[in-house]
Amino acid sequence: MAVNWAETWAERISAFSRSPSRFLSGTTAEAFLAELLRELRDDRATYSVKILLLAPLCEYPTLLCPSDSVGEETALELMSVLVQCPPKSVQFRCHLLLGLTSVLVCTSCVSGRSRASQDFLDLLLQIAQDTSDLHADGALRSLRATACDCLRELEACSPGLLSQRLELLSGLRQRETSRLHQAYAGLHTLVLRNAVYQLTQETGAGAEHLKALLGGNTSVAWEAELDSGPTQDEDPAVLSSLILGPMGTVPTLQTGPDCKELRSVLSSLLEESYLLTAPCQAALLHRLTEVVAMVPGVPPAVFRAQLLRLLGTSEVCLLHTTLLMKCAFTDSLFSAEDEAFILQRLVVLSQHPLLRTPEKLFYTDCILHFPENRPIGCGDGDETLPVLLTPRLASALVPTVFNDSATMLARINLLSLVYLEEGEEGDGEGGRGLAYLYEHLTSLLHIVENGGSRENVVTFFRAAFLFLFYFCHVERYFHSMMEKLSTVYLCHTHLAPHFINLADRTQDKLSESSWAVGLLKALQGVITEAPLAQLTSQDLSRHLKVLARVAEEGEIPQHSTLRFLSSVITPSSSCLCAIGNWRLGNSLLAVCRRLLVHPSLDSLLMPLADILQHLACRYGDTDVQDHARLYYTLLTTLSREKLAAVLAQGSTEGGRQVKKRSLSCIMVESERLTSMLTIHQTEKTIFKLIEAQSEPREGTQTDKGSDLIQNETETCPGEASAALEVYRAQFDVPGFASDITLNYQLAHTEAEDPRFDRLFSIRVHFNLTDNHYEQLGDISVPCLFRERPSPTVQLRLKPRRPYPTTLHASAILTTQDGLSWLTTLPHIHVAFQQAFAPLPAPPACGQRGKLCLFDGLWDEISSKSGEDLDDCATSLFCCPLKEAALIALVEEHFLPYLLSDRSDKEEFKVLFFLPPQSHVLLKIRSEDPVHFNIATDNWQLLRYISSYLLTITSTQEDAVTD
Amino acid sequence: MSVRALWILSHEKGENVSIRFTRRFATVEHRAKILAGSSYRAVPEDNTVLQLLLTELGLSDSDKSYVALRDDCLHRKRLPALELRVDGPGKGFLWPVLAISHGPLTLACLPLVDVPAEPRPPLASLLSVSQGLTLLAGLQTFLLGSGGKPDSEGLASRLAMLPSVLLQVCPLGTPLDVPLVGAPATPTVPTPAGNQKQPAWKTGLHRGRAVVNVALIETVRSMQYGNRSRQDLWDVYGTVTCKCEVEGVLPNVTVTLTLPPNGSPLQDILVHPCVTSLDSSILTASSVDNCDGSAFSGPYKFPFSPPLEPFRLCSYTSQVPVPPILGSYQLREEENQLRVSVTLKLHESVKNSFEYCEAHLPFFNRDQMGVVDVKVSAGQLDVSKEKNLLIWGLGQKFPKCREVTMEGKISFSGQTPGPTDPLCTELTAYIKLYFKVPDMTLSGCCVDQHSVQVYSSAKPRIVTSRELQSKEYFIWNSTGTAPVASGQMML
């Protein structure tokens, strides 16, 4: 049993972490959180399962605690679990501390200095100072370590939180001799860094203040400001690294040369840095670098004693900190020789046989962003070569076919930059280097030719693009590259998409160069001149793809393409027409389609017309025939200008230019048709649903009319049970009063994009986020114009359980240019009170009858609760309200649901009906305080009704006190 | 200096993909949100991340030869930091996603960017990147075990240990350490009360007899072309691995490497973080720089305080004048068969006493081997079971003349085609040598037993050893074209 239970939880937790959204659609975050907390308190649960249960709180605290108040409550719960937990379950207690930290930080309780977060902070400080574990085994000590880590994280997320405790932390760190001193050191350095940062932000702060801060002297006046509670927590500047490179300015604290205290703290930390693990050491050095950068009174030379050890290290993060120091201090810590040495070291590390590939690639990247002492460029994040990187030095990094693809491409990129700088012509270093790169590219091409893997192929095309990107102006490679590639294509037609992609990209990125056109021309040459005898249909379809791309180039003469097309479709050479493959036919048409808009159409007219006519008459597929006939007609009947105008519309890239699309345009598009058929996705939301003022509910409307009748057909109060029976009988009819209708207006959002000003055929689709409601039907809106009033739409919700919910909505629509779009709408939150409906009393029932029903229900609920009506419950809500305020409240919120007479100010009887079959009854007595007696036949609604009452009464109070 | 999320997934060349472990660090995510402001991108759910990661690594849709998102030539995957394009509502880029792979296991994490995100900062400005790399590498080593090979059971059990491992090494997204791979073999005791601070990287203290073990392993790589137009290449790198069982919180040990009088200086020295101090002269020699004769050539002193587990104290590279075995390989195509001629010469400076020495002659892009009519002057010849590889076992010794030859003909007439390799077509072929020589180094570098100093009360037992091994030792057929292995010599 216990095993099953543990397994169930393990599965549920893993289902949650796989996809929290899917998991929560089957329940609510609130319910899941409640369940987790209940299990955590349960004494029968094992601690290993409890650790598992904490995972969702550690990883997704904001999902489970959507508001600060829920976070606060959850934290209090967790803390009580912690207090009750036996000291020996150390692992669980550690995880509890982590969970608490996550919840409190992420729900902004820490930045808001909430009560629970203060308590938690005190608790952590207490654990951190509790050295009674000194003689215990290491396991117990890890609680202290975890507490320190939590403190560090709190300080990292809310900088300055612990500034006042600097002296305490410093003492703890110095006294600790076990491995735990590492945790204290990390905490101490971060608090120090944040405290110094805070001082730099205080005007007039100086050496005295720094001294006071380090000494924990709280008598100095500005202390008050430091402790002024929630201040700059959400300011990203304080969280950012202060090592910014040449262009950044670091906030500074003017102290003069005498900062003995700070120096002594720094030297003590640096001296012991050796005792820390590499990642902690790196973090410590980084933080101290920031401190020294902020306090010009401390010379960067304090780091000198550590440098050799760090430069010789095999640990990537330690070497990285020296680069960061170099970036922060440049020539005030590193001489020109040091600079040359570090660069050389980076080159060595970029190709060191004992390092892992990711590390080597990281070092290669560091070369291109080398923090030079005197940078020439502006350091705007672009890759630049350090001046000291000579071709000779860089030659250690030439690419070879034995490199993995990422390494190879990174090296080609680096070396290209080097040779570009050297000058690529002649026999200089640059020229020879370039020749090597080209030879390397050729070797890669050989591998591709010899059946290299897909990765080889992709790598080759990326390498080729890089080479062209840097060197396509070098004539000797310009042509030979083209020729080589076109020859390879003929034997490897499956590479067609890669060739087209290469042509597209080089044309895009190298708009000045004619290389792409040259390549396409060469491809046209090899395709059209190759003997047709061995042509397979697979090859043909790839050729046609390439030729279609070739036909987009106005500069390339197309006669050979036409000759090729004509020779593949004439019956003597192939049975292509007879087979009538639809796909191939469309590929043929795609080429023709582009030729129709080719600038040299005049000279192509006759052969093109012949081909189209042939296809129209002979091709074995009707669709292709029809298309060909249409093209033929357009070609032979329209003037050139008209033809161009009709077809050009289709050929603009989808999305680049908005044009109205005519039906003929859709017809002639064969390939671009896809842009019309594709549903595009909008980047921003373009419209939203706004809750509209509800129209008067049906119930109240009928009331008015039946007021007259009520006196005649007065029901005796004694027959309440009979009335209830009649009332209940209505529900036997399926679907009776089972839905609620909400009114919304569909309106544009602020974002101005003229494309979306006029929208047509909007179909809004809703997705539920839980299973409390039946799936909603789609809503259609014929049009939405920005300048016209917003149309109203009705959402018909059919509750299974009338709880608050959130709906996700998306819509498909058409814009004026004929494109279809998919857009998402902001989420729709359905509040609890939106599910209220008036009592669906039988039509014959008058006001009195309804009161009768009310009383009948009330009695039933209050008397029978506990018996067959398990779900019944009564409750009381009290709140101080003046009589005027109460009447205003009733008028504003309860009028449609009010059953008692409005003139009766002693007691109001209000009934909310919630589909499918729940009732909430209120008897409101105007006493002091006002009593809201609640009765309901669905106890689960109590939590919602009380929070609803809380909201409306508190706003009423405000309104009245104002 | 923290990571926002961590993923561990396994796959078989892009197939059978599954997420084996994931961890989100909510507080780091909270900081990411504040730091990035309007450019913040939430981390999508795991399945989305998985798909994006596979696309970016070129592993998605393995049945399709071209997928625009995956294969665009403009888009170079910039390992180690990938960029994932997130579609849909939270549209944008997730960067920098660090990813390292070994066999079927891929580990990835998303470091926090704590500098302005626009324009995109260089990796070098983010300490979280190198820390993330250290964390991933540490986890990888832990998961694969010391053998470096993942067996599914061991992997599963180690994955199950990850939550408690992460509690130690990265509880809240900030890496503190890397997981210990194996518990120390000797009993340890927790810290005694004292003034000396215990290093955080030392889990306990050794009790018992002091033993220091220093092993020096040199590895030689070579590309020999047997061609005048192309220079042969070889290089040597060495590693010194220590295992020190010494009492004390912070005991001092010094290991000294020495070279013979005419030895060329050790270059590119990298040391373990436990080395307490370094002389600047030790670091000056570099393989990418012109070596001047006056360079420092030892002795190389490494004072350190050892961790409990075995560790790599230092590594170096060295330029030696000759390769240990010089080979020549010639293939000629003769009517349906290949004439093979091989000579291997052991250099006189190398001790003629191998632990093993084998030459492998693979044949790619051909049918299986049929008749193998090949004679060797020494050693033993085997044909692999798949009939595409000749294995020439040379045993423990070369003959006195230090030269062995192979001559003969091989016909390829098997029914099934052998393995393919796009590099080794036609006469492009190689011999790969596998050998290990105990008790010698090519550079002449050695650790003298008496030079190991241990400052502790008890006299320690000191064991030193050295050996030479080959790796990527290729001899290319000189009658065919051979790929360039390094441009350095060509330029």
CSV table of C-alpha atoms in Angstrom, one decimal, chain A residues 17-22 58-62 91 94-95 98 101-102 105-106 108 135-136 141-142 146 149-150 152-153 156-157 173-179 181-182 233-236 239-241 243-244 272 274-283 286-287 308-309 311-318 320-321 323-324 341 344-345 347-349 351-356 358-359 361-362 365-366 369 380-381 383 392-393 395-396 398-402 405-406 409-410 413 419 432-433 436 439 446-447 450-456 458 461-462 465-466 494 497-498 501-502 505 509 681 683 824, chain B residues 1-2 22-28 30-31 33-36 45-47 58-66 69-80 88-89 91 99-100 114-116 119-131 133-134 137-138 140-141 163-164 167-168 171-172 174-178 190-204 221 223 230 237-239 250 268-280 283-290 304-305 312 315-317 421-423 425 471 474 476 483-488 490-491:
chain,number,residue,atom,x,y,z
A,17,SER,CA,7.3,18.6,-14.0
A,18,ARG,CA,7.0,17.2,-17.5
A,19,SER,CA,4.2,19.7,-18.3
A,20,PRO,CA,2.8,21.8,-15.5
A,21,SER,CA,0.2,23.3,-17.8
A,22,ARG,CA,-1.2,20.0,-18.8
A,58,CYS,CA,11.1,24.6,-5.5
A,59,GLU,CA,10.8,24.6,-9.3
A,60,TYR,CA,7.4,26.3,-10.0
A,61,PRO,CA,6.6,28.4,-7.0
A,62,THR,CA,4.8,31.1,-8.9
A,91,GLN,CA,17.9,16.0,3.8
A,94,CYS,CA,17.5,21.1,3.6
A,95,HIS,CA,14.9,20.7,0.9
A,98,LEU,CA,15.2,25.5,-0.5
A,101,THR,CA,13.5,30.3,-0.3
A,102,SER,CA,11.9,29.6,-3.8
A,105,VAL,CA,11.7,35.0,-3.3
A,106,CYS,CA,9.4,34.3,-6.3
A,108,SER,CA,8.0,38.8,-3.9
A,135,HIS,CA,30.9,17.2,16.8
A,136,ALA,CA,28.1,15.6,14.9
A,141,ARG,CA,26.4,20.2,9.1
A,142,SER,CA,24.9,20.3,5.6
A,146,THR,CA,22.1,24.9,3.0
A,149,ASP,CA,23.1,29.0,0.5
A,150,CYS,CA,19.6,30.1,1.1
A,152,ARG,CA,23.1,33.9,-0.3
A,153,GLU,CA,20.2,33.4,-2.7
A,156,ALA,CA,21.3,37.8,-4.5
A,157,CYS,CA,17.6,38.3,-5.3
A,173,ARG,CA,33.4,33.0,8.1
A,174,GLN,CA,36.6,33.6,10.0
A,175,ARG,CA,35.8,31.3,12.9
A,176,GLU,CA,34.6,28.3,10.8
A,177,THR,CA,37.3,25.7,10.2
A,178,SER,CA,35.3,22.9,8.7
A,179,ARG,CA,34.5,22.9,4.9
A,181,HIS,CA,33.7,28.2,5.6
A,182,GLN,CA,33.2,28.0,1.8
A,233,ASP,CA,15.0,45.3,-5.4
A,234,GLU,CA,13.5,45.3,-8.8
A,235,ASP,CA,16.2,47.4,-10.2
A,236,PRO,CA,18.2,45.3,-12.6
A,239,LEU,CA,21.8,42.5,-10.0
A,240,SER,CA,24.0,43.1,-13.1
A,241,SER,CA,27.6,42.2,-13.3
A,243,ILE,CA,32.5,44.1,-15.2
A,244,LEU,CA,31.6,45.9,-18.3
A,272,GLU,CA,41.7,31.7,1.7
A,274,TYR,CA,42.6,28.7,-2.5
A,275,LEU,CA,40.6,26.6,-0.1
A,276,LEU,CA,37.4,26.9,-2.1
A,277,THR,CA,36.2,24.7,-4.9
A,278,ALA,CA,36.8,26.0,-8.4
A,279,PRO,CA,33.3,27.3,-9.1
A,280,CYS,CA,33.1,29.0,-5.7
A,281,GLN,CA,36.6,30.4,-6.1
A,282,ALA,CA,35.6,31.9,-9.5
A,283,ALA,CA,32.4,33.4,-8.0
A,286,HIS,CA,34.3,37.8,-9.6
A,287,ARG,CA,32.6,39.5,-6.7
A,308,LEU,CA,50.0,33.1,-11.7
A,309,ARG,CA,48.1,30.3,-10.1
A,311,LEU,CA,46.8,31.7,-15.4
A,312,GLY,CA,48.3,28.3,-15.1
A,313,THR,CA,45.0,26.6,-14.1
A,314,SER,CA,43.3,23.8,-16.0
A,315,GLU,CA,39.9,24.9,-14.7
A,316,VAL,CA,37.9,26.9,-17.2
A,317,CYS,CA,36.0,29.0,-14.7
A,318,LEU,CA,39.2,30.1,-12.9
A,320,HIS,CA,37.7,33.0,-17.1
A,321,THR,CA,37.9,35.1,-13.9
A,323,LEU,CA,39.9,37.4,-18.3
A,324,LEU,CA,37.1,39.2,-16.4
A,341,PHE,CA,50.9,35.9,-22.6
A,344,GLN,CA,48.9,33.0,-26.3
A,345,ARG,CA,47.5,31.0,-23.5
A,347,VAL,CA,45.3,30.0,-28.4
A,348,VAL,CA,46.9,27.1,-26.6
A,349,LEU,CA,43.8,26.3,-24.7
A,351,GLN,CA,43.3,23.4,-29.2
A,352,HIS,CA,44.7,21.6,-26.1
A,353,PRO,CA,44.4,17.9,-26.5
A,354,LEU,CA,43.4,17.3,-22.9
A,355,LEU,CA,40.5,19.8,-22.8
A,356,ARG,CA,36.9,19.0,-23.7
A,358,PRO,CA,33.0,22.8,-25.3
A,359,GLU,CA,35.8,24.3,-23.3
A,361,LEU,CA,35.2,26.4,-28.3
A,362,PHE,CA,34.6,28.7,-25.3
A,365,ASP,CA,35.1,32.5,-28.6
A,366,CYS,CA,37.1,34.4,-25.9
A,369,HIS,CA,36.2,39.0,-27.6
A,380,ASP,CA,29.9,46.7,-29.1
A,381,GLY,CA,29.8,42.9,-28.9
A,383,GLU,CA,33.6,39.7,-33.1
A,392,ARG,CA,51.4,32.8,-37.1
A,393,LEU,CA,49.8,32.5,-33.7
A,395,SER,CA,47.8,29.1,-37.5
A,396,ALA,CA,47.6,26.8,-34.5
A,398,VAL,CA,43.5,26.1,-38.7
A,399,PRO,CA,40.6,23.8,-39.4
A,400,THR,CA,41.2,20.2,-40.5
A,401,VAL,CA,38.8,17.5,-41.7
A,402,PHE,CA,39.4,15.7,-38.4
A,405,SER,CA,31.7,20.4,-37.2
A,406,ALA,CA,31.3,23.1,-34.5
A,409,LEU,CA,33.2,26.2,-38.4
A,410,ALA,CA,34.4,28.3,-35.4
A,413,ASN,CA,35.4,31.9,-39.0
A,419,TYR,CA,43.4,36.4,-43.3
A,432,ARG,CA,48.7,31.4,-48.2
A,433,GLY,CA,46.3,31.1,-45.4
A,436,TYR,CA,44.8,26.7,-47.3
A,439,GLU,CA,42.0,23.6,-50.0
A,446,HIS,CA,35.3,15.5,-51.5
A,447,ILE,CA,33.8,14.0,-48.4
A,450,ASN,CA,32.0,10.4,-51.4
A,451,GLY,CA,28.8,10.0,-49.5
A,452,GLY,CA,29.5,11.9,-46.4
A,453,SER,CA,26.9,11.9,-43.7
A,454,ARG,CA,24.2,14.5,-43.4
A,455,GLU,CA,26.2,16.3,-40.9
A,456,ASN,CA,29.2,16.5,-43.3
A,458,VAL,CA,25.4,20.6,-43.7
A,461,PHE,CA,27.5,24.3,-46.9
A,462,ARG,CA,28.0,26.3,-43.8
A,465,PHE,CA,28.8,30.2,-46.9
A,466,LEU,CA,31.4,31.5,-44.3
A,494,HIS,CA,19.6,15.3,-53.6
A,497,PRO,CA,17.7,22.2,-51.4
A,498,HIS,CA,21.2,22.9,-50.0
A,501,ASN,CA,19.6,27.7,-49.7
A,502,LEU,CA,23.3,28.6,-50.4
A,505,ARG,CA,21.7,33.2,-48.4
A,509,LYS,CA,23.9,38.6,-47.3
A,681,GLN,CA,0.8,33.7,-37.0
A,683,GLU,CA,3.4,38.4,-33.4
A,824,THR,CA,-3.9,34.5,-29.6
B,1,MET,CA,26.8,33.2,-12.0
B,2,SER,CA,23.9,30.9,-11.9
B,22,THR,CA,15.3,18.3,-15.5
B,23,ARG,CA,15.6,20.9,-12.9
B,24,ARG,CA,14.4,24.5,-12.9
B,25,PHE,CA,15.9,27.0,-10.5
B,26,ALA,CA,13.0,29.3,-9.7
B,27,THR,CA,14.9,32.0,-7.8
B,28,VAL,CA,17.4,32.3,-10.6
B,30,HIS,CA,13.2,35.3,-10.8
B,31,ARG,CA,16.5,37.2,-11.2
B,33,LYS,CA,13.1,38.2,-15.2
B,34,ILE,CA,14.3,41.3,-13.4
B,35,LEU,CA,17.5,41.5,-15.3
B,36,ALA,CA,16.1,41.1,-18.7
B,45,GLU,CA,8.1,23.4,-21.0
B,46,ASP,CA,10.4,20.5,-21.3
B,47,ASN,CA,9.0,19.0,-24.5
B,58,GLY,CA,21.1,18.9,-35.9
B,59,LEU,CA,19.5,15.7,-34.5
B,60,SER,CA,15.8,16.3,-35.2
B,61,ASP,CA,14.0,14.7,-38.2
B,62,SER,CA,16.8,12.3,-38.8
B,63,ASP,CA,14.9,10.8,-41.7
B,64,LYS,CA,14.8,14.0,-43.7
B,65,SER,CA,17.8,15.1,-45.7
B,66,TYR,CA,17.0,18.8,-45.6
B,69,LEU,CA,15.2,25.3,-39.7
B,70,ARG,CA,17.9,22.7,-39.0
B,71,ASP,CA,20.1,22.9,-42.0
B,72,ASP,CA,20.2,26.5,-43.1
B,73,CYS,CA,23.7,27.4,-44.2
B,74,LEU,CA,23.5,30.8,-42.6
B,75,HIS,CA,22.9,29.3,-39.3
B,76,ARG,CA,26.0,28.0,-37.7
B,77,LYS,CA,25.5,26.3,-34.4
B,78,ARG,CA,27.8,28.2,-32.1
B,79,LEU,CA,28.7,25.6,-29.5
B,80,PRO,CA,29.1,25.6,-26.6
B,88,GLY,CA,4.3,31.0,-30.0
B,89,PRO,CA,3.3,33.5,-27.3
B,91,LYS,CA,8.3,34.2,-28.9
B,99,ALA,CA,25.1,21.7,-24.3
B,100,ILE,CA,27.6,18.9,-24.1
B,114,ASP,CA,23.8,39.2,-15.8
B,115,VAL,CA,24.9,41.9,-18.2
B,116,PRO,CA,22.7,43.9,-20.6
B,119,PRO,CA,23.1,43.8,-28.1
B,120,ARG,CA,24.0,40.2,-27.3
B,121,PRO,CA,27.0,40.1,-25.0
B,122,PRO,CA,30.0,38.0,-25.7
B,123,LEU,CA,30.2,34.7,-23.8
B,124,ALA,CA,33.4,35.9,-22.3
B,125,SER,CA,31.5,38.5,-20.3
B,126,LEU,CA,29.4,35.9,-18.5
B,127,LEU,CA,31.0,34.0,-15.7
B,128,SER,CA,27.9,31.8,-15.6
B,129,VAL,CA,29.0,30.3,-18.9
B,130,SER,CA,32.3,28.8,-17.7
B,131,GLN,CA,30.7,27.8,-14.4
B,133,LEU,CA,30.4,24.3,-18.5
B,134,THR,CA,32.2,23.1,-15.3
B,137,ALA,CA,31.2,18.4,-17.3
B,138,GLY,CA,31.2,17.4,-13.7
B,140,GLN,CA,28.6,14.1,-17.2
B,141,THR,CA,31.7,12.5,-15.5
B,163,PRO,CA,18.5,15.2,-6.6
B,164,SER,CA,20.7,14.6,-3.5
B,167,LEU,CA,21.6,19.5,-3.1
B,168,GLN,CA,25.3,19.4,-2.5
B,171,PRO,CA,21.2,23.6,-4.6
B,172,LEU,CA,19.8,26.9,-5.8
B,174,THR,CA,24.6,28.5,-8.3
B,175,PRO,CA,27.2,25.8,-8.9
B,176,LEU,CA,29.3,25.2,-5.8
B,177,ASP,CA,31.2,22.1,-6.7
B,178,VAL,CA,31.2,19.1,-9.1
B,190,PRO,CA,35.7,14.4,9.8
B,191,THR,CA,37.6,17.6,10.7
B,192,PRO,CA,39.2,17.8,14.1
B,193,ALA,CA,38.9,21.0,16.0
B,194,GLY,CA,41.8,23.1,15.1
B,195,ASN,CA,42.8,26.4,13.7
B,196,GLN,CA,43.7,25.2,10.2
B,197,LYS,CA,40.8,25.6,7.8
B,198,GLN,CA,39.9,22.5,5.9
B,199,PRO,CA,39.8,23.0,2.1
B,200,ALA,CA,36.2,22.8,0.8
B,201,TRP,CA,37.3,20.4,-1.9
B,202,LYS,CA,38.5,17.9,0.7
B,203,THR,CA,35.7,15.7,2.1
B,204,GLY,CA,37.5,14.4,5.1
B,221,ARG,CA,50.0,11.4,-31.8
B,223,MET,CA,50.3,11.8,-38.9
B,230,ARG,CA,54.1,17.0,-47.0
B,237,TYR,CA,51.5,15.5,-24.3
B,238,GLY,CA,51.9,14.3,-20.8
B,239,THR,CA,49.8,14.2,-17.7
B,250,LEU,CA,46.4,20.8,4.6
B,268,ASP,CA,51.6,24.6,-22.3
B,269,ILE,CA,51.7,23.6,-18.7
B,270,LEU,CA,48.3,23.4,-17.0
B,271,VAL,CA,47.9,22.7,-13.3
B,272,HIS,CA,45.3,21.5,-10.9
B,273,PRO,CA,43.7,24.2,-8.7
B,274,CYS,CA,45.3,22.5,-5.7
B,275,VAL,CA,48.7,23.7,-6.7
B,276,THR,CA,49.5,26.4,-4.3
B,277,SER,CA,52.0,28.5,-6.2
B,278,LEU,CA,53.7,28.6,-9.6
B,279,ASP,CA,56.9,30.0,-10.8
B,280,SER,CA,56.3,32.3,-13.8
B,283,LEU,CA,54.4,28.9,-17.8
B,284,THR,CA,56.5,30.7,-20.4
B,285,ALA,CA,57.1,27.9,-22.9
B,286,SER,CA,54.3,27.6,-25.4
B,287,SER,CA,53.7,25.3,-28.4
B,288,VAL,CA,52.2,28.2,-30.4
B,289,ASP,CA,55.2,30.4,-30.0
B,290,ASN,CA,58.8,30.3,-31.4
B,304,PHE,CA,50.4,21.5,-3.7
B,305,SER,CA,48.1,20.2,-1.0
B,312,ARG,CA,45.5,15.3,-12.5
B,315,SER,CA,49.8,18.4,-18.0
B,316,TYR,CA,52.2,19.6,-20.6
B,317,THR,CA,53.1,19.3,-24.2
B,421,ASP,CA,34.1,6.1,-45.0
B,422,PRO,CA,33.8,9.2,-47.0
B,423,LEU,CA,37.4,10.1,-46.2
B,425,THR,CA,38.2,6.4,-50.8
B,471,LYS,CA,46.7,7.8,-29.7
B,474,PHE,CA,48.3,7.3,-38.3
B,476,TRP,CA,48.9,7.2,-44.5
B,483,PRO,CA,44.0,14.5,-45.6
B,484,VAL,CA,45.8,17.4,-44.0
B,485,ALA,CA,45.8,17.1,-40.3
B,486,SER,CA,47.2,20.4,-39.3
B,487,GLY,CA,47.7,23.5,-41.3
B,488,GLN,CA,50.4,24.8,-39.0
B,490,MET,CA,51.7,24.0,-44.3
B,491,LEU,CA,51.8,27.7,-43.7
